[in-house]
mmCIF file of C-alpha atoms in Angstrom:
data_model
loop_
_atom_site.group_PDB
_atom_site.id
_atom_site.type_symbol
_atom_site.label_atom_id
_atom_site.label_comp_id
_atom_site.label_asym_id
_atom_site.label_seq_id
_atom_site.Cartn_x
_atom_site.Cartn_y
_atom_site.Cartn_z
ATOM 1 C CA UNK A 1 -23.116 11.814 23.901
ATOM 2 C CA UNK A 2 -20.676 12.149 20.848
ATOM 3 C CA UNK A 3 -22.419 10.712 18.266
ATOM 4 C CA UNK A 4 -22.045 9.913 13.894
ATOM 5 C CA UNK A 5 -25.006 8.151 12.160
ATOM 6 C CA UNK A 6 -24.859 6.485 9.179
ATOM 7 C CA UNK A 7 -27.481 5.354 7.397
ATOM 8 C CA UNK A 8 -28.232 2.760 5.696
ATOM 9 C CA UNK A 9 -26.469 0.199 7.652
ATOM 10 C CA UNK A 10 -26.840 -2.620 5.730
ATOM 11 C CA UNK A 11 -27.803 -2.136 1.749
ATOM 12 C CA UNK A 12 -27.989 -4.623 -1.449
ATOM 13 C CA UNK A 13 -28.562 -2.824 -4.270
ATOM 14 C CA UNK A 14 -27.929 -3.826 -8.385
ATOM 15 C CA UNK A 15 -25.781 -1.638 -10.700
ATOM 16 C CA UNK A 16 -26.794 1.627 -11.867
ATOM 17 C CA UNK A 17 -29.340 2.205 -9.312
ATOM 18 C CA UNK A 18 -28.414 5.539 -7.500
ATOM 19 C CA UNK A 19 -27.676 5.846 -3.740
ATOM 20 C CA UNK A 20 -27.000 7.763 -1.247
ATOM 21 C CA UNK A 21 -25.101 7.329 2.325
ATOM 22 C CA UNK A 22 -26.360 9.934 5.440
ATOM 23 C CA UNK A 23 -24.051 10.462 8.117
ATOM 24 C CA UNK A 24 -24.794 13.112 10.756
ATOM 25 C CA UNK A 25 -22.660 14.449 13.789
ATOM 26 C CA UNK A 26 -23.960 16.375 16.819
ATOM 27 C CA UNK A 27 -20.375 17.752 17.778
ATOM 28 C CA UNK A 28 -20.415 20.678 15.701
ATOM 29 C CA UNK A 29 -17.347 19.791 13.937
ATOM 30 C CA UNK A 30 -15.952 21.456 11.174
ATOM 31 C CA UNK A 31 -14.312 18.646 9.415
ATOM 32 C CA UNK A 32 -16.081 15.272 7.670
ATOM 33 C CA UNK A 33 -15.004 12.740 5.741
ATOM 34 C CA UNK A 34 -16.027 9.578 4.081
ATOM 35 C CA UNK A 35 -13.217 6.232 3.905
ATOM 36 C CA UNK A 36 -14.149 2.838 2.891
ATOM 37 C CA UNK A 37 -12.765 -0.534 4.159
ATOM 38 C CA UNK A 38 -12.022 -3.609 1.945
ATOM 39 C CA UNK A 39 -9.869 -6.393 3.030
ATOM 40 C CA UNK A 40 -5.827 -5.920 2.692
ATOM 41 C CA UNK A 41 -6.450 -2.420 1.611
ATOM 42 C CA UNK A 42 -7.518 -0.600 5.428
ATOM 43 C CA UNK A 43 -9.261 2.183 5.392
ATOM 44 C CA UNK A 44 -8.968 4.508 2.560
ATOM 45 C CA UNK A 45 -10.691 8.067 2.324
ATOM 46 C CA UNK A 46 -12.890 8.775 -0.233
ATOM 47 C CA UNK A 47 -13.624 12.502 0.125
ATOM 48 C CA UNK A 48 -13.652 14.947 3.067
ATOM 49 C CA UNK A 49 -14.938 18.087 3.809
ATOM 50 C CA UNK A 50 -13.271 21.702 5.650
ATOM 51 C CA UNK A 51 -16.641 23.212 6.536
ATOM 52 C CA UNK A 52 -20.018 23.998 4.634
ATOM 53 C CA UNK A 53 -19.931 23.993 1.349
ATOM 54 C CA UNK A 54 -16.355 22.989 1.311
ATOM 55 C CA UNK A 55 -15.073 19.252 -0.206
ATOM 56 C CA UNK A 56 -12.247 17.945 -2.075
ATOM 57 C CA UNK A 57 -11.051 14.546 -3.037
ATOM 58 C CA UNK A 58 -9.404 11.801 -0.575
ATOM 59 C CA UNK A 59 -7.565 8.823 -2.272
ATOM 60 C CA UNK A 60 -10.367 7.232 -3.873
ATOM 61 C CA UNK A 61 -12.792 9.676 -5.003
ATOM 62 C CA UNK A 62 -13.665 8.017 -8.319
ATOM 63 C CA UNK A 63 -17.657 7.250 -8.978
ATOM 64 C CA UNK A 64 -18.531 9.204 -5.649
ATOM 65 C CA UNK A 65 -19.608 12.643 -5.066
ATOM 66 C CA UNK A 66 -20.707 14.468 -1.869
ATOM 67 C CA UNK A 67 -22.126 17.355 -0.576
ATOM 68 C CA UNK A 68 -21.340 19.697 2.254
ATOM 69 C CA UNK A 69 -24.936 21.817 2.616
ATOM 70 C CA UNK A 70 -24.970 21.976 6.208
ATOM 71 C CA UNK A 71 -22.294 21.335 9.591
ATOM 72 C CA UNK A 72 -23.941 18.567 10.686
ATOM 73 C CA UNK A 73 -24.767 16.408 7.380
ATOM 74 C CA UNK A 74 -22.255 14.607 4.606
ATOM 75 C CA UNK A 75 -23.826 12.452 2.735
ATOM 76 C CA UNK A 76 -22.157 10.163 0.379
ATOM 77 C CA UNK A 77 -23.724 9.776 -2.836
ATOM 78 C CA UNK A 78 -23.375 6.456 -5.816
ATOM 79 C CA UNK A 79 -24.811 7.736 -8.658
ATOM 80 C CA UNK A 80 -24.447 4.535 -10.889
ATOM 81 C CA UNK A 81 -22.881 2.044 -8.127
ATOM 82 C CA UNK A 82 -20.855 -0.817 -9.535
ATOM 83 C CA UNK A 83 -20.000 -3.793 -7.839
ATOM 84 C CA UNK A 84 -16.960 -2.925 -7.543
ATOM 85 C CA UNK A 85 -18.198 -0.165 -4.596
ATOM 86 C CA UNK A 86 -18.772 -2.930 -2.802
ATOM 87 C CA UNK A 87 -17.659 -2.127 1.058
ATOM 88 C CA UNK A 88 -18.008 -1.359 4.262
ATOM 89 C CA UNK A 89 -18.050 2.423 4.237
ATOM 90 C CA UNK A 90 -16.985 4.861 7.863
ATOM 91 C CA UNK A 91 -18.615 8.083 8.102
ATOM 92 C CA UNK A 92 -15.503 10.493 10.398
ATOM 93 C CA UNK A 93 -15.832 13.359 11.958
ATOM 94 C CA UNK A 94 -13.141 15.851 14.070
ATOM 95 C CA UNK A 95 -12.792 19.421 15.407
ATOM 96 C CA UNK A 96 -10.355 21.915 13.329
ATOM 97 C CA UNK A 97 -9.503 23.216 16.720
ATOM 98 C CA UNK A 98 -6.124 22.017 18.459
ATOM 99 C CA UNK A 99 -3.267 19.651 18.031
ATOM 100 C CA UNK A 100 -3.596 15.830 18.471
ATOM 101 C CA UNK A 101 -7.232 16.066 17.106
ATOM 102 C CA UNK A 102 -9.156 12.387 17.617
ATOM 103 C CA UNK A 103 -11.343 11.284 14.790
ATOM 104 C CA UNK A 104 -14.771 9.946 15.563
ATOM 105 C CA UNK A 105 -16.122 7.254 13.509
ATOM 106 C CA UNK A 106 -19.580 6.250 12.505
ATOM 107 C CA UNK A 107 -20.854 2.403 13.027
ATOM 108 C CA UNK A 108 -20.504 1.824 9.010
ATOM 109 C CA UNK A 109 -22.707 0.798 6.750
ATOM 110 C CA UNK A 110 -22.274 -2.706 4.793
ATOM 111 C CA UNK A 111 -23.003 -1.695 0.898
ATOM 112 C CA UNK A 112 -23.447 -4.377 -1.555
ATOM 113 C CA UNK A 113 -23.579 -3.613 -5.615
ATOM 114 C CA UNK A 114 -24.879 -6.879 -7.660
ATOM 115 C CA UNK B 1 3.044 11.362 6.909
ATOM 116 C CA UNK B 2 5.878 8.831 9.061
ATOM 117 C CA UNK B 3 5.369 4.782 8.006
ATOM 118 C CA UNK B 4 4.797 2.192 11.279
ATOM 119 C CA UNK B 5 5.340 -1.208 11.780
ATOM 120 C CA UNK B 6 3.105 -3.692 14.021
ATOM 121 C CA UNK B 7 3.141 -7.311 14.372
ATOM 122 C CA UNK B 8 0.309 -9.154 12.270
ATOM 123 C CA UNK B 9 -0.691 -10.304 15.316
ATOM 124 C CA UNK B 10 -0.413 -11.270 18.835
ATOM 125 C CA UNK B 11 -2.450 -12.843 21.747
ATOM 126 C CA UNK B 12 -3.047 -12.231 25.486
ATOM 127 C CA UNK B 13 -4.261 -13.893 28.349
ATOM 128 C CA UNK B 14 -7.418 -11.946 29.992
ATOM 129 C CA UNK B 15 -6.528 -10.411 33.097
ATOM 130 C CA UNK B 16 -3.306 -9.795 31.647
ATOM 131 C CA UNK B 17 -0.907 -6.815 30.372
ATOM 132 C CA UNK B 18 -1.150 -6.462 26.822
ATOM 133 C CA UNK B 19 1.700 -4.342 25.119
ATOM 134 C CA UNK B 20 1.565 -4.010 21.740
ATOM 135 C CA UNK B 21 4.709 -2.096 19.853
ATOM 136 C CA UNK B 22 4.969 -0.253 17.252
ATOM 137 C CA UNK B 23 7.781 1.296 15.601
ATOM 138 C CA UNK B 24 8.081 4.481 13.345
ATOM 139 C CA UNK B 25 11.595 5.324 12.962
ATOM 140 C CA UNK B 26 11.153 8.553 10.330
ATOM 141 C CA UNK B 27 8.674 10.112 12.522
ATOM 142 C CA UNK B 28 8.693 13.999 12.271
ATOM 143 C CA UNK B 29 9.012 16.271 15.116
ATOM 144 C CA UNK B 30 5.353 17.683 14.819
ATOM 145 C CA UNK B 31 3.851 14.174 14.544
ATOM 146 C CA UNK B 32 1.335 13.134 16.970
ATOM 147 C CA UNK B 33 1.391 9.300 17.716
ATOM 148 C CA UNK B 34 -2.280 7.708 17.433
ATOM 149 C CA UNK B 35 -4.109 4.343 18.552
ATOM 150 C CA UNK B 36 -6.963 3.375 17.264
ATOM 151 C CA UNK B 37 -8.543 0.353 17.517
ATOM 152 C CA UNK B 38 -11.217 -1.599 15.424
ATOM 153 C CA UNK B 39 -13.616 -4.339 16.949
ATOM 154 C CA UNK B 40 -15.139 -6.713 14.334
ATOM 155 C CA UNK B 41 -15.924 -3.805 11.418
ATOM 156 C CA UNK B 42 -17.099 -1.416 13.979
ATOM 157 C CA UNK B 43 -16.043 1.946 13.173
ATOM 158 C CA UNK B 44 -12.893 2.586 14.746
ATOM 159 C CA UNK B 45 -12.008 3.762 18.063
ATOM 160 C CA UNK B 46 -9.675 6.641 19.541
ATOM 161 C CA UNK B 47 -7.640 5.091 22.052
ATOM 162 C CA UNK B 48 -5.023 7.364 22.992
ATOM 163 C CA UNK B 49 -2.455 9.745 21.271
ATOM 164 C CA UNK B 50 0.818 11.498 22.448
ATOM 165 C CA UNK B 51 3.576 13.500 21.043
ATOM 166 C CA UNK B 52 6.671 13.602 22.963
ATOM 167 C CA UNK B 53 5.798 12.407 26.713
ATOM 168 C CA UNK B 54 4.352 9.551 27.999
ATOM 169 C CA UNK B 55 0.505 9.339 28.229
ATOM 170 C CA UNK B 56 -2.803 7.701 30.120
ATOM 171 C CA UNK B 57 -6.059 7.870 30.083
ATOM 172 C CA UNK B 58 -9.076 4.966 31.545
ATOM 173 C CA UNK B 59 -8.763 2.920 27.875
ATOM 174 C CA UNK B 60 -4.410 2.609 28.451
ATOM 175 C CA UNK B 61 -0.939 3.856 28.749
ATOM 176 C CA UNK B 62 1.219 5.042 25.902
ATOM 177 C CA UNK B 63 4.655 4.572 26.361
ATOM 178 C CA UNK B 64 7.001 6.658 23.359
ATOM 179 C CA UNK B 65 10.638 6.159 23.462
ATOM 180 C CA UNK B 66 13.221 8.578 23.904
ATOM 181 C CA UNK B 67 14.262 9.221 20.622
ATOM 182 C CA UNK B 68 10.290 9.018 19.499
ATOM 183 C CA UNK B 69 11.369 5.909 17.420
ATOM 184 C CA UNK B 70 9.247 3.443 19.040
ATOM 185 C CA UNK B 71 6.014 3.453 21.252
ATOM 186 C CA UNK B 72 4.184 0.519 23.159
ATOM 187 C CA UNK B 73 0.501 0.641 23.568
ATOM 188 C CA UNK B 74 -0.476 -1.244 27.045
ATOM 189 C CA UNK B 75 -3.399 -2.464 27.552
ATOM 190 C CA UNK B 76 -3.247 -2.842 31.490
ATOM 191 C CA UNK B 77 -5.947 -5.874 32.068
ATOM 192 C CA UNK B 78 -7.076 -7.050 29.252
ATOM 193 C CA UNK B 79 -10.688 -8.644 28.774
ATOM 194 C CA UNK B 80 -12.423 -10.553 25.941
ATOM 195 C CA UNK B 81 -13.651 -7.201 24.598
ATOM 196 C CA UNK B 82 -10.463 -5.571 23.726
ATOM 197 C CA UNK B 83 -9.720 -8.172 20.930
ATOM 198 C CA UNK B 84 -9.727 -5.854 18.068
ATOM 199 C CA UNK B 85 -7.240 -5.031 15.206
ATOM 200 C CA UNK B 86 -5.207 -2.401 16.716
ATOM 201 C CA UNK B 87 -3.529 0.849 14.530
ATOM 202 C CA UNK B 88 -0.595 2.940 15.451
ATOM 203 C CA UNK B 89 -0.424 5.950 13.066
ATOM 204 C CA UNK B 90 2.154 8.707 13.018
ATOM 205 C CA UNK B 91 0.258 12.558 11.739
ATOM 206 C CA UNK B 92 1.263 15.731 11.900
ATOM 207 C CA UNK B 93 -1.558 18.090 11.764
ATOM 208 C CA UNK B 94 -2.407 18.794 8.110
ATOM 209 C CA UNK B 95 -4.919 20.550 6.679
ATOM 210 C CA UNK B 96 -7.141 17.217 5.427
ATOM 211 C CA UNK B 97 -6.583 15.919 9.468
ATOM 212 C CA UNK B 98 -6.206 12.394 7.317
ATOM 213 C CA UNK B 99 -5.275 9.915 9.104
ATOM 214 C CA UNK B 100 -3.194 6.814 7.458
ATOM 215 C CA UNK B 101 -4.486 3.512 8.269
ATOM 216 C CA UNK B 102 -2.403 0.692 7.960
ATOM 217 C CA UNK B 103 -2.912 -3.266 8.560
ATOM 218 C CA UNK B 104 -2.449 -2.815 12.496
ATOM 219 C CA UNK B 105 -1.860 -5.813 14.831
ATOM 220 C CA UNK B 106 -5.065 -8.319 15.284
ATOM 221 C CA UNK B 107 -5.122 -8.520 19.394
ATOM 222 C CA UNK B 108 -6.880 -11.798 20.295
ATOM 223 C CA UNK B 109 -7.316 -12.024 24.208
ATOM 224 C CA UNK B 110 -8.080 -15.380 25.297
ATOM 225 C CA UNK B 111 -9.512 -16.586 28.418
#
């Protein structure tokens, strides 16, 4: 079964305190990326990935960084959260391969900076 | 990437056909219509996507006009579990494979 994990799920955390966001894929895709969700703003992608060792910036890339050190992994990384990081953050995944590609997206994972 | 438009919202009876339009009158030529759907801050869902003809799969039909202006997702019986926010998105395949998000239409099927 297709399958993204994210974890944590759920986190409160205060402001300065580093973090980091797993998400892993067992489709062997190529491409990653990380969005978040706040309300009246949809989803809005904070960084993706091409492959290993391969990022770049999305939209909102400000006071996030991730890294790409294996297919399967992309974690998302605060390194002084602020509250206003506060979200609902989507772990994606798709295959380079073909036209019409479908994105698969994780369950989320509620983050809140005090 | 080609702008839609969706309804804020709209309601259905269960049991019932939902169709749910969407319009994207500058799409491209090489631009893939998408549905996605969202259920209560769930990750979103692939639904079903086309590019010229019409399409269906076991989740719904995708009807795209002529003139690739317009498209109407349907829903063909809808249940309490398909009340979601619903996006149509318009993509040609880039290198980034982003997909734009908008506000989509907030389905609420009532029994």
């Amino acid at each position: 079964e297709a399958q993204v994990t994210q974890n944590p799920r759920y986190l409160i955390t205060v402001t300065g305190k580093k973090l980091t966001v797993t998400c892993s894929q067992n489709m062997n895709h190529e491409y990653m990326s990380w969005y978040r969700q706040d309300p009246g703003l949809g989803l809005r992608q904070i960084y993706y990935s091409m492959n290993v060792e391969v990022t770049d910036k999305g939209d909102v890339p400000e006071g996030y960084k991730v890294s790409r050190k294996e297919k399967r992994n992309f974690p998302l990384i605060l390194e002084s959260p602020s509250p206003n990081q506060t979200s609902l953050y989507f772990c994606a995944t798709t295959s380079r391969l073909g036209p019409g590609n479908t994105i698969y997206f994780g369950e989320g994972s509620w983050l809140t900076v005090v | 990437d080609a702008k839609t438009t969706q309804p804020t919202s709209m309601d259905c009876a269960e049991g019932r056909a939902a169709n749910l339009p969407c319009n994207h009158s500058t799409i491209s030529g090489n631009e893939y219509v998408y549905w996605y759907r969202q259920i209560h801050s769930q990750g979103p869902q692939y639904i079903i996507h086309g590019l010229k003809n019409n399409e269906t799969n076991e989740m719904a039909s995708l009807i795209i006009t002529e003139d690739r202006k317009s498209s109407t997702l349907i829903l063909p019986h809808a249940t309490l579990r398909d009340t979601a926010v619903y996006y149509c998105i318009v993509s040609a395949v880039s290198n980034d494979y982003k997909l734009s998000f908008g506000a989509g239409t907030t389905v609420t099927v009532r029994a």
